[in-house]
mmCIF file of the C-alpha atoms, coordinates in Angstrom:
data_MODEL
# 
_entry.id   MODEL 
# 
loop_
_atom_site.group_PDB 
_atom_site.id 
_atom_site.type_symbol 
_atom_site.label_atom_id 
_atom_site.label_alt_id 
_atom_site.label_comp_id 
_atom_site.label_asym_id 
_atom_site.label_entity_id 
_atom_site.label_seq_id 
_atom_site.pdbx_PDB_ins_code 
_atom_site.Cartn_x 
_atom_site.Cartn_y 
_atom_site.Cartn_z 
_atom_site.occupancy 
_atom_site.B_iso_or_equiv 
_atom_site.pdbx_formal_charge 
_atom_site.auth_seq_id 
_atom_site.auth_comp_id 
_atom_site.auth_asym_id 
_atom_site.auth_atom_id 
_atom_site.pdbx_PDB_model_num 
ATOM 1   C CA . VAL A 1 1   ? -5.730  -22.996 20.467  1.00 0.00 ? 1   VAL A CA 1 
ATOM 2   C CA . GLU A 1 2   ? -7.536  -21.038 23.214  1.00 0.00 ? 2   GLU A CA 1 
ATOM 3   C CA . VAL A 1 3   ? -4.242  -19.559 24.423  1.00 0.00 ? 3   VAL A CA 1 
ATOM 4   C CA . SER A 1 4   ? -2.983  -18.552 21.046  1.00 0.00 ? 4   SER A CA 1 
ATOM 5   C CA . THR A 1 5   ? -6.420  -16.967 20.249  1.00 0.00 ? 5   THR A CA 1 
ATOM 6   C CA . VAL A 1 6   ? -6.334  -14.962 23.475  1.00 0.00 ? 6   VAL A CA 1 
ATOM 7   C CA . GLN A 1 7   ? -2.841  -13.800 22.606  1.00 0.00 ? 7   GLN A CA 1 
ATOM 8   C CA . MET A 1 8   ? -3.652  -12.780 19.137  1.00 0.00 ? 8   MET A CA 1 
ATOM 9   C CA . ALA A 1 9   ? -6.651  -10.771 20.464  1.00 0.00 ? 9   ALA A CA 1 
ATOM 10  C CA . GLU A 1 10  ? -4.338  -9.054  23.103  1.00 0.00 ? 10  GLU A CA 1 
ATOM 11  C CA . ASP A 1 11  ? -1.909  -8.279  20.342  1.00 0.00 ? 11  ASP A CA 1 
ATOM 12  C CA . VAL A 1 12  ? -4.482  -6.736  18.042  1.00 0.00 ? 12  VAL A CA 1 
ATOM 13  C CA . LEU A 1 13  ? -5.778  -4.645  21.045  1.00 0.00 ? 13  LEU A CA 1 
ATOM 14  C CA . ALA A 1 14  ? -2.338  -3.487  21.924  1.00 0.00 ? 14  ALA A CA 1 
ATOM 15  C CA . LEU A 1 15  ? -1.758  -2.522  18.375  1.00 0.00 ? 15  LEU A CA 1 
ATOM 16  C CA . TYR A 1 16  ? -4.967  -0.449  18.075  1.00 0.00 ? 16  TYR A CA 1 
ATOM 17  C CA . ALA A 1 17  ? -4.208  1.139   21.404  1.00 0.00 ? 17  ALA A CA 1 
ATOM 18  C CA . THR A 1 18  ? -0.858  2.233   20.291  1.00 0.00 ? 18  THR A CA 1 
ATOM 19  C CA . ARG A 1 19  ? -2.160  3.525   17.005  1.00 0.00 ? 19  ARG A CA 1 
ATOM 20  C CA . GLU A 1 20  ? -4.778  5.706   18.930  1.00 0.00 ? 20  GLU A CA 1 
ATOM 21  C CA . THR A 1 21  ? -1.803  7.573   20.765  1.00 0.00 ? 21  THR A CA 1 
ATOM 22  C CA . LEU A 1 22  ? -0.095  8.265   17.456  1.00 0.00 ? 22  LEU A CA 1 
ATOM 23  C CA . SER A 1 23  ? -0.580  11.166  14.986  1.00 0.00 ? 23  SER A CA 1 
ATOM 24  C CA . ARG A 1 24  ? 0.786   11.848  11.659  1.00 0.00 ? 24  ARG A CA 1 
ATOM 25  C CA . PRO A 1 25  ? 0.642   14.869  9.354   1.00 0.00 ? 25  PRO A CA 1 
ATOM 26  C CA . ALA A 1 26  ? -2.530  14.514  7.171   1.00 0.00 ? 26  ALA A CA 1 
ATOM 27  C CA . PHE A 1 27  ? -2.003  14.330  3.365   1.00 0.00 ? 27  PHE A CA 1 
ATOM 28  C CA . ASP A 1 28  ? -2.265  17.657  1.517   1.00 0.00 ? 28  ASP A CA 1 
ATOM 29  C CA . PRO A 1 29  ? -5.824  18.499  0.512   1.00 0.00 ? 29  PRO A CA 1 
ATOM 30  C CA . SER A 1 30  ? -4.638  21.058  -1.850  1.00 0.00 ? 30  SER A CA 1 
ATOM 31  C CA . LYS A 1 31  ? -3.705  18.330  -4.382  1.00 0.00 ? 31  LYS A CA 1 
ATOM 32  C CA . ASP A 1 32  ? -7.281  17.849  -5.445  1.00 0.00 ? 32  ASP A CA 1 
ATOM 33  C CA . LYS A 1 33  ? -6.780  19.037  -9.031  1.00 0.00 ? 33  LYS A CA 1 
ATOM 34  C CA . GLU A 1 34  ? -3.859  16.283  -9.526  1.00 0.00 ? 34  GLU A CA 1 
ATOM 35  C CA . VAL A 1 35  ? -6.186  13.647  -7.777  1.00 0.00 ? 35  VAL A CA 1 
ATOM 36  C CA . THR A 1 36  ? -9.127  14.588  -9.993  1.00 0.00 ? 36  THR A CA 1 
ATOM 37  C CA . GLN A 1 37  ? -7.068  14.424  -13.177 1.00 0.00 ? 37  GLN A CA 1 
ATOM 38  C CA . PHE A 1 38  ? -5.778  10.973  -12.378 1.00 0.00 ? 38  PHE A CA 1 
ATOM 39  C CA . ALA A 1 39  ? -9.238  9.796   -11.291 1.00 0.00 ? 39  ALA A CA 1 
ATOM 40  C CA . THR A 1 40  ? -10.803 10.871  -14.671 1.00 0.00 ? 40  THR A CA 1 
ATOM 41  C CA . SER A 1 41  ? -7.927  8.890   -16.724 1.00 0.00 ? 41  SER A CA 1 
ATOM 42  C CA . PHE A 1 42  ? -9.522  5.639   -15.374 1.00 0.00 ? 42  PHE A CA 1 
ATOM 43  C CA . ARG A 1 43  ? -10.801 3.887   -18.592 1.00 0.00 ? 43  ARG A CA 1 
ATOM 44  C CA . PHE A 1 44  ? -13.838 2.485   -16.788 1.00 0.00 ? 44  PHE A CA 1 
ATOM 45  C CA . GLU A 1 45  ? -16.815 3.651   -15.080 1.00 0.00 ? 45  GLU A CA 1 
ATOM 46  C CA . PRO A 1 46  ? -16.273 2.894   -11.184 1.00 0.00 ? 46  PRO A CA 1 
ATOM 47  C CA . THR A 1 47  ? -18.806 0.793   -9.462  1.00 0.00 ? 47  THR A CA 1 
ATOM 48  C CA . PRO A 1 48  ? -20.640 2.383   -6.446  1.00 0.00 ? 48  PRO A CA 1 
ATOM 49  C CA . ASP A 1 49  ? -18.599 0.164   -4.155  1.00 0.00 ? 49  ASP A CA 1 
ATOM 50  C CA . GLN A 1 50  ? -15.371 1.560   -5.723  1.00 0.00 ? 50  GLN A CA 1 
ATOM 51  C CA . LYS A 1 51  ? -16.530 5.087   -5.298  1.00 0.00 ? 51  LYS A CA 1 
ATOM 52  C CA . LYS A 1 52  ? -17.391 4.473   -1.594  1.00 0.00 ? 52  LYS A CA 1 
ATOM 53  C CA . CYS A 1 53  ? -13.868 2.882   -1.391  1.00 0.00 ? 53  CYS A CA 1 
ATOM 54  C CA . PHE A 1 54  ? -12.109 5.942   -2.901  1.00 0.00 ? 54  PHE A CA 1 
ATOM 55  C CA . GLU A 1 55  ? -14.041 8.464   -0.754  1.00 0.00 ? 55  GLU A CA 1 
ATOM 56  C CA . ASP A 1 56  ? -13.316 6.349   2.477   1.00 0.00 ? 56  ASP A CA 1 
ATOM 57  C CA . VAL A 1 57  ? -9.522  6.023   1.919   1.00 0.00 ? 57  VAL A CA 1 
ATOM 58  C CA . GLU A 1 58  ? -9.175  9.658   0.643   1.00 0.00 ? 58  GLU A CA 1 
ATOM 59  C CA . ASN A 1 59  ? -10.976 10.794  3.808   1.00 0.00 ? 59  ASN A CA 1 
ATOM 60  C CA . ASP A 1 60  ? -8.503  8.698   6.069   1.00 0.00 ? 60  ASP A CA 1 
ATOM 61  C CA . MET A 1 61  ? -5.502  9.958   4.300   1.00 0.00 ? 61  MET A CA 1 
ATOM 62  C CA . VAL A 1 62  ? -6.592  13.706  4.220   1.00 0.00 ? 62  VAL A CA 1 
ATOM 63  C CA . TRP A 1 63  ? -8.824  14.252  7.195   1.00 0.00 ? 63  TRP A CA 1 
ATOM 64  C CA . ARG A 1 64  ? -7.637  11.836  9.933   1.00 0.00 ? 64  ARG A CA 1 
ATOM 65  C CA . SER A 1 65  ? -4.449  12.737  12.159  1.00 0.00 ? 65  SER A CA 1 
ATOM 66  C CA . ARG A 1 66  ? -3.724  9.014   12.895  1.00 0.00 ? 66  ARG A CA 1 
ATOM 67  C CA . PRO A 1 67  ? -2.508  6.425   10.646  1.00 0.00 ? 67  PRO A CA 1 
ATOM 68  C CA . MET A 1 68  ? -4.924  4.755   8.392   1.00 0.00 ? 68  MET A CA 1 
ATOM 69  C CA . ASP A 1 69  ? -5.555  1.024   8.743   1.00 0.00 ? 69  ASP A CA 1 
ATOM 70  C CA . ARG A 1 70  ? -8.303  0.065   6.080   1.00 0.00 ? 70  ARG A CA 1 
ATOM 71  C CA . LEU A 1 71  ? -9.144  -3.328  4.658   1.00 0.00 ? 71  LEU A CA 1 
ATOM 72  C CA . ILE A 1 72  ? -10.513 -3.660  1.062   1.00 0.00 ? 72  ILE A CA 1 
ATOM 73  C CA . CYS A 1 73  ? -12.293 -7.086  0.765   1.00 0.00 ? 73  CYS A CA 1 
ATOM 74  C CA . GLY A 1 74  ? -13.776 -8.009  -2.603  1.00 0.00 ? 74  GLY A CA 1 
ATOM 75  C CA . ASP A 1 75  ? -13.770 -10.774 -5.038  1.00 0.00 ? 75  ASP A CA 1 
ATOM 76  C CA . VAL A 1 76  ? -11.423 -10.898 -8.072  1.00 0.00 ? 76  VAL A CA 1 
ATOM 77  C CA . GLY A 1 77  ? -12.570 -8.261  -10.679 1.00 0.00 ? 77  GLY A CA 1 
ATOM 78  C CA . PHE A 1 78  ? -14.011 -6.002  -7.796  1.00 0.00 ? 78  PHE A CA 1 
ATOM 79  C CA . GLY A 1 79  ? -11.619 -3.334  -8.674  1.00 0.00 ? 79  GLY A CA 1 
ATOM 80  C CA . LYS A 1 80  ? -9.435  -3.313  -5.469  1.00 0.00 ? 80  LYS A CA 1 
ATOM 81  C CA . THR A 1 81  ? -6.309  -2.552  -7.476  1.00 0.00 ? 81  THR A CA 1 
ATOM 82  C CA . GLU A 1 82  ? -7.722  0.720   -8.670  1.00 0.00 ? 82  GLU A CA 1 
ATOM 83  C CA . VAL A 1 83  ? -8.318  1.776   -5.290  1.00 0.00 ? 83  VAL A CA 1 
ATOM 84  C CA . ALA A 1 84  ? -4.749  0.860   -4.153  1.00 0.00 ? 84  ALA A CA 1 
ATOM 85  C CA . ILE A 1 85  ? -3.361  2.712   -7.154  1.00 0.00 ? 85  ILE A CA 1 
ATOM 86  C CA . ARG A 1 86  ? -5.212  5.979   -6.291  1.00 0.00 ? 86  ARG A CA 1 
ATOM 87  C CA . ALA A 1 87  ? -3.897  5.679   -2.741  1.00 0.00 ? 87  ALA A CA 1 
ATOM 88  C CA . ALA A 1 88  ? -0.494  5.252   -3.896  1.00 0.00 ? 88  ALA A CA 1 
ATOM 89  C CA . PHE A 1 89  ? -0.870  8.143   -6.284  1.00 0.00 ? 89  PHE A CA 1 
ATOM 90  C CA . LYS A 1 90  ? -2.168  10.363  -3.462  1.00 0.00 ? 90  LYS A CA 1 
ATOM 91  C CA . ALA A 1 91  ? 0.608   9.404   -1.414  1.00 0.00 ? 91  ALA A CA 1 
ATOM 92  C CA . ALA A 1 92  ? 3.321   9.971   -3.984  1.00 0.00 ? 92  ALA A CA 1 
ATOM 93  C CA . ILE A 1 93  ? 2.251   13.375  -5.008  1.00 0.00 ? 93  ILE A CA 1 
ATOM 94  C CA . ASP A 1 94  ? 2.454   14.401  -1.485  1.00 0.00 ? 94  ASP A CA 1 
ATOM 95  C CA . GLY A 1 95  ? 6.121   13.340  -1.320  1.00 0.00 ? 95  GLY A CA 1 
ATOM 96  C CA . LYS A 1 96  ? 5.636   10.065  0.525   1.00 0.00 ? 96  LYS A CA 1 
ATOM 97  C CA . GLN A 1 97  ? 7.097   6.751   -0.623  1.00 0.00 ? 97  GLN A CA 1 
ATOM 98  C CA . VAL A 1 98  ? 4.668   3.693   -1.003  1.00 0.00 ? 98  VAL A CA 1 
ATOM 99  C CA . ALA A 1 99  ? 5.584   0.176   -0.275  1.00 0.00 ? 99  ALA A CA 1 
ATOM 100 C CA . ILE A 1 100 ? 3.366   -2.568  -2.046  1.00 0.00 ? 100 ILE A CA 1 
ATOM 101 C CA . LEU A 1 101 ? 3.692   -6.025  -0.539  1.00 0.00 ? 101 LEU A CA 1 
ATOM 102 C CA . VAL A 1 102 ? 2.706   -9.156  -2.242  1.00 0.00 ? 102 VAL A CA 1 
ATOM 103 C CA . PRO A 1 103 ? 3.006   -12.886 -1.389  1.00 0.00 ? 103 PRO A CA 1 
ATOM 104 C CA . THR A 1 104 ? 4.449   -14.187 -4.550  1.00 0.00 ? 104 THR A CA 1 
ATOM 105 C CA . THR A 1 105 ? 7.247   -13.181 -7.168  1.00 0.00 ? 105 THR A CA 1 
ATOM 106 C CA . ILE A 1 106 ? 4.708   -13.359 -10.135 1.00 0.00 ? 106 ILE A CA 1 
ATOM 107 C CA . LEU A 1 107 ? 2.096   -11.234 -8.308  1.00 0.00 ? 107 LEU A CA 1 
ATOM 108 C CA . ALA A 1 108 ? 4.705   -8.632  -7.647  1.00 0.00 ? 108 ALA A CA 1 
ATOM 109 C CA . PHE A 1 109 ? 5.630   -8.310  -11.258 1.00 0.00 ? 109 PHE A CA 1 
ATOM 110 C CA . GLN A 1 110 ? 1.923   -8.252  -12.165 1.00 0.00 ? 110 GLN A CA 1 
ATOM 111 C CA . HIS A 1 111 ? 1.424   -5.496  -9.861  1.00 0.00 ? 111 HIS A CA 1 
ATOM 112 C CA . TYR A 1 112 ? 4.463   -3.622  -10.946 1.00 0.00 ? 112 TYR A CA 1 
ATOM 113 C CA . LYS A 1 113 ? 3.187   -3.733  -14.638 1.00 0.00 ? 113 LYS A CA 1 
ATOM 114 C CA . THR A 1 114 ? -0.289  -2.712  -13.834 1.00 0.00 ? 114 THR A CA 1 
ATOM 115 C CA . PHE A 1 115 ? 0.840   0.153   -11.703 1.00 0.00 ? 115 PHE A CA 1 
ATOM 116 C CA . LYS A 1 116 ? 3.371   1.146   -14.200 1.00 0.00 ? 116 LYS A CA 1 
ATOM 117 C CA . GLU A 1 117 ? 0.793   1.146   -17.028 1.00 0.00 ? 117 GLU A CA 1 
ATOM 118 C CA . ARG A 1 118 ? -1.777  3.146   -14.833 1.00 0.00 ? 118 ARG A CA 1 
ATOM 119 C CA . LEU A 1 119 ? 0.627   5.694   -13.693 1.00 0.00 ? 119 LEU A CA 1 
ATOM 120 C CA . LYS A 1 120 ? 2.605   6.143   -17.061 1.00 0.00 ? 120 LYS A CA 1 
ATOM 121 C CA . ASP A 1 121 ? 1.388   9.618   -17.871 1.00 0.00 ? 121 ASP A CA 1 
ATOM 122 C CA . PHE A 1 122 ? 2.017   11.062  -14.553 1.00 0.00 ? 122 PHE A CA 1 
ATOM 123 C CA . PRO A 1 123 ? 5.173   12.163  -12.535 1.00 0.00 ? 123 PRO A CA 1 
ATOM 124 C CA . VAL A 1 124 ? 5.487   9.198   -10.466 1.00 0.00 ? 124 VAL A CA 1 
ATOM 125 C CA . THR A 1 125 ? 8.398   6.716   -10.386 1.00 0.00 ? 125 THR A CA 1 
ATOM 126 C CA . ILE A 1 126 ? 7.733   2.973   -9.550  1.00 0.00 ? 126 ILE A CA 1 
ATOM 127 C CA . ASP A 1 127 ? 10.064  -0.044  -9.454  1.00 0.00 ? 127 ASP A CA 1 
ATOM 128 C CA . TYR A 1 128 ? 9.983   -3.618  -7.947  1.00 0.00 ? 128 TYR A CA 1 
ATOM 129 C CA . LEU A 1 129 ? 12.055  -6.157  -6.160  1.00 0.00 ? 129 LEU A CA 1 
ATOM 130 C CA . ASN A 1 130 ? 11.764  -9.923  -6.646  1.00 0.00 ? 130 ASN A CA 1 
ATOM 131 C CA . ARG A 1 131 ? 14.081  -12.947 -7.301  1.00 0.00 ? 131 ARG A CA 1 
ATOM 132 C CA . PHE A 1 132 ? 14.074  -12.217 -11.087 1.00 0.00 ? 132 PHE A CA 1 
ATOM 133 C CA . LYS A 1 133 ? 16.484  -9.251  -10.594 1.00 0.00 ? 133 LYS A CA 1 
ATOM 134 C CA . SER A 1 134 ? 20.027  -9.834  -10.252 1.00 0.00 ? 134 SER A CA 1 
ATOM 135 C CA . ALA A 1 135 ? 22.090  -8.791  -7.214  1.00 0.00 ? 135 ALA A CA 1 
ATOM 136 C CA . ALA A 1 136 ? 23.354  -5.771  -8.990  1.00 0.00 ? 136 ALA A CA 1 
ATOM 137 C CA . GLU A 1 137 ? 19.962  -4.823  -10.115 1.00 0.00 ? 137 GLU A CA 1 
ATOM 138 C CA . LYS A 1 138 ? 18.635  -5.106  -6.597  1.00 0.00 ? 138 LYS A CA 1 
ATOM 139 C CA . LYS A 1 139 ? 21.217  -2.921  -5.199  1.00 0.00 ? 139 LYS A CA 1 
ATOM 140 C CA . VAL A 1 140 ? 20.660  0.080   -7.587  1.00 0.00 ? 140 VAL A CA 1 
ATOM 141 C CA . THR A 1 141 ? 16.925  -0.274  -6.682  1.00 0.00 ? 141 THR A CA 1 
ATOM 142 C CA . ILE A 1 142 ? 17.513  -0.325  -2.929  1.00 0.00 ? 142 ILE A CA 1 
ATOM 143 C CA . GLU A 1 143 ? 19.912  2.589   -3.095  1.00 0.00 ? 143 GLU A CA 1 
ATOM 144 C CA . LYS A 1 144 ? 17.279  4.753   -5.199  1.00 0.00 ? 144 LYS A CA 1 
ATOM 145 C CA . VAL A 1 145 ? 14.546  3.887   -2.522  1.00 0.00 ? 145 VAL A CA 1 
ATOM 146 C CA . LYS A 1 146 ? 17.031  4.956   0.179   1.00 0.00 ? 146 LYS A CA 1 
ATOM 147 C CA . GLU A 1 147 ? 17.571  8.347   -1.805  1.00 0.00 ? 147 GLU A CA 1 
ATOM 148 C CA . GLY A 1 148 ? 13.978  8.965   -2.410  1.00 0.00 ? 148 GLY A CA 1 
ATOM 149 C CA . LYS A 1 149 ? 14.185  8.426   -6.253  1.00 0.00 ? 149 LYS A CA 1 
ATOM 150 C CA . ILE A 1 150 ? 11.739  5.950   -6.253  1.00 0.00 ? 150 ILE A CA 1 
ATOM 151 C CA . ASP A 1 151 ? 8.061   6.759   -5.264  1.00 0.00 ? 151 ASP A CA 1 
ATOM 152 C CA . ILE A 1 152 ? 6.530   3.367   -5.345  1.00 0.00 ? 152 ILE A CA 1 
ATOM 153 C CA . LEU A 1 153 ? 8.302   0.022   -4.611  1.00 0.00 ? 153 LEU A CA 1 
ATOM 154 C CA . VAL A 1 154 ? 6.441   -3.346  -5.370  1.00 0.00 ? 154 VAL A CA 1 
ATOM 155 C CA . GLY A 1 155 ? 7.958   -6.545  -3.892  1.00 0.00 ? 155 GLY A CA 1 
ATOM 156 C CA . THR A 1 156 ? 7.567   -9.794  -1.938  1.00 0.00 ? 156 THR A CA 1 
ATOM 157 C CA . HIS A 1 157 ? 8.517   -10.058 1.772   1.00 0.00 ? 157 HIS A CA 1 
ATOM 158 C CA . GLY A 1 158 ? 11.971  -9.040  0.789   1.00 0.00 ? 158 GLY A CA 1 
ATOM 159 C CA . ILE A 1 159 ? 11.170  -5.252  1.042   1.00 0.00 ? 159 ILE A CA 1 
ATOM 160 C CA . LEU A 1 160 ? 10.695  -5.835  4.667   1.00 0.00 ? 160 LEU A CA 1 
ATOM 161 C CA . GLY A 1 161 ? 14.470  -6.694  5.047   1.00 0.00 ? 161 GLY A CA 1 
ATOM 162 C CA . LYS A 1 162 ? 16.885  -4.467  6.967   1.00 0.00 ? 162 LYS A CA 1 
ATOM 163 C CA . GLU A 1 163 ? 18.690  -3.643  3.801   1.00 0.00 ? 163 GLU A CA 1 
ATOM 164 C CA . VAL A 1 164 ? 15.640  -1.900  2.342   1.00 0.00 ? 164 VAL A CA 1 
ATOM 165 C CA . ALA A 1 165 ? 15.388  1.480   3.930   1.00 0.00 ? 165 ALA A CA 1 
ATOM 166 C CA . PHE A 1 166 ? 12.835  3.979   2.682   1.00 0.00 ? 166 PHE A CA 1 
ATOM 167 C CA . LYS A 1 167 ? 13.700  7.697   2.822   1.00 0.00 ? 167 LYS A CA 1 
ATOM 168 C CA . ASP A 1 168 ? 10.067  8.693   3.715   1.00 0.00 ? 168 ASP A CA 1 
ATOM 169 C CA . LEU A 1 169 ? 7.564   5.933   3.664   1.00 0.00 ? 169 LEU A CA 1 
ATOM 170 C CA . GLY A 1 170 ? 4.100   7.105   4.064   1.00 0.00 ? 170 GLY A CA 1 
ATOM 171 C CA . LEU A 1 171 ? 1.715   4.176   2.830   1.00 0.00 ? 171 LEU A CA 1 
ATOM 172 C CA . MET A 1 172 ? 2.036   0.484   2.853   1.00 0.00 ? 172 MET A CA 1 
ATOM 173 C CA . ILE A 1 173 ? -0.307  -1.506  0.534   1.00 0.00 ? 173 ILE A CA 1 
ATOM 174 C CA . ILE A 1 174 ? -0.523  -5.214  1.343   1.00 0.00 ? 174 ILE A CA 1 
ATOM 175 C CA . ASP A 1 175 ? -2.097  -7.859  -0.937  1.00 0.00 ? 175 ASP A CA 1 
ATOM 176 C CA . GLU A 1 176 ? -3.388  -11.165 0.698   1.00 0.00 ? 176 GLU A CA 1 
ATOM 177 C CA . GLU A 1 177 ? -1.779  -10.545 4.046   1.00 0.00 ? 177 GLU A CA 1 
ATOM 178 C CA . GLN A 1 178 ? -3.018  -13.897 5.369   1.00 0.00 ? 178 GLN A CA 1 
ATOM 179 C CA . LYS A 1 179 ? -0.416  -15.696 2.948   1.00 0.00 ? 179 LYS A CA 1 
ATOM 180 C CA . PHE A 1 180 ? 2.511   -14.380 4.768   1.00 0.00 ? 180 PHE A CA 1 
ATOM 181 C CA . GLY A 1 181 ? 4.388   -16.025 7.495   1.00 0.00 ? 181 GLY A CA 1 
ATOM 182 C CA . VAL A 1 182 ? 4.247   -15.344 11.094  1.00 0.00 ? 182 VAL A CA 1 
ATOM 183 C CA . GLY A 1 183 ? 7.607   -13.470 11.228  1.00 0.00 ? 183 GLY A CA 1 
ATOM 184 C CA . HIS A 1 184 ? 6.521   -11.128 8.242   1.00 0.00 ? 184 HIS A CA 1 
ATOM 185 C CA . LYS A 1 185 ? 3.180   -10.442 10.184  1.00 0.00 ? 185 LYS A CA 1 
ATOM 186 C CA . GLU A 1 186 ? 5.069   -9.392  13.034  1.00 0.00 ? 186 GLU A CA 1 
ATOM 187 C CA . LYS A 1 187 ? 7.180   -6.804  11.126  1.00 0.00 ? 187 LYS A CA 1 
ATOM 188 C CA . LEU A 1 188 ? 3.879   -5.644  9.436   1.00 0.00 ? 188 LEU A CA 1 
ATOM 189 C CA . LYS A 1 189 ? 2.409   -4.976  12.947  1.00 0.00 ? 189 LYS A CA 1 
ATOM 190 C CA . THR A 1 190 ? 5.298   -2.684  13.708  1.00 0.00 ? 190 THR A CA 1 
ATOM 191 C CA . LEU A 1 191 ? 4.999   -0.854  10.364  1.00 0.00 ? 191 LEU A CA 1 
ATOM 192 C CA . ARG A 1 192 ? 1.320   -0.350  11.026  1.00 0.00 ? 192 ARG A CA 1 
ATOM 193 C CA . THR A 1 193 ? 1.881   1.811   14.060  1.00 0.00 ? 193 THR A CA 1 
ATOM 194 C CA . THR A 1 194 ? 3.729   4.410   12.018  1.00 0.00 ? 194 THR A CA 1 
ATOM 195 C CA . VAL A 1 195 ? 2.344   4.629   8.521   1.00 0.00 ? 195 VAL A CA 1 
ATOM 196 C CA . ASP A 1 196 ? -0.884  4.433   6.639   1.00 0.00 ? 196 ASP A CA 1 
ATOM 197 C CA . CYS A 1 197 ? -1.893  0.812   5.579   1.00 0.00 ? 197 CYS A CA 1 
ATOM 198 C CA . LEU A 1 198 ? -4.187  -0.397  3.109   1.00 0.00 ? 198 LEU A CA 1 
ATOM 199 C CA . THR A 1 199 ? -4.823  -4.322  3.016   1.00 0.00 ? 199 THR A CA 1 
ATOM 200 C CA . LEU A 1 200 ? -6.466  -5.870  -0.107  1.00 0.00 ? 200 LEU A CA 1 
ATOM 201 C CA . THR A 1 201 ? -7.864  -9.366  0.148   1.00 0.00 ? 201 THR A CA 1 
ATOM 202 C CA . ALA A 1 202 ? -10.443 -11.617 -1.752  1.00 0.00 ? 202 ALA A CA 1 
ATOM 203 C CA . THR A 1 203 ? -10.699 -13.613 1.539   1.00 0.00 ? 203 THR A CA 1 
ATOM 204 C CA . PRO A 1 204 ? -12.312 -12.357 4.610   1.00 0.00 ? 204 PRO A CA 1 
ATOM 205 C CA . ILE A 1 205 ? -9.813  -12.265 7.338   1.00 0.00 ? 205 ILE A CA 1 
ATOM 206 C CA . PRO A 1 206 ? -10.202 -11.382 11.176  1.00 0.00 ? 206 PRO A CA 1 
ATOM 207 C CA . ARG A 1 207 ? -9.037  -7.865  11.839  1.00 0.00 ? 207 ARG A CA 1 
# 
C-alpha cells in the first residue's frame, strides 16, 4: 500500500509539473454579452457558493494561460451541473468542443437531457454516446464530432476510445471521477495536460 501511495503521489506531482510548463490560448473575454445572456436565463437564483464557482471557473478559463484543472465538490442539489453547463457554454461559443464524461449509461443520458434543455435557446449543438445508440447512430455521431459539427458530447468511458477524435477539444467535464477504472484514469491524466478540466463530485476525493 505504501508503495502504491508513493507512486500515486509521484504521478500527481509529475502531472502538475508538466501542466505548469504548458500554455494554451485563453478563452475570449469579448464574449461577455453572450455569457451574461445565458446566465440570466437560469430559472433559479444562484447560491453564494454557485456564484463563487461561476467566477472562479470563468477566471481560470479567461485569465489563466495554463489549462484549468478545477474540482467542484458539493452534495446532490448543490448546483454543480449549472456550473458545468456555464463552463461548457463558455467553451462552445469560443469555438471549442466539450467532452462530458460520466460513469454510467443512465447518467450520460440524464446529463444529455439536462444540457439539451438548458441550452435549447442558444446556438450550441449537443449529442451523446452510450450503449443505447445503434452502431450506425454512433458512427454518425463520431463523424460529426470529428468534423466539429458537435460542440458538446456527453458519454461514458467510450468517448475516451481511439475512434472518438475531437476536431478541437477545449474542455473536459468529468462527473464522479473516482468511479472510473485505472485505465480510464490514466487516459484522463494525459488529457489533463492539454485541455481545461472541470471535475464534479459529491464525494471528497484526493487531488
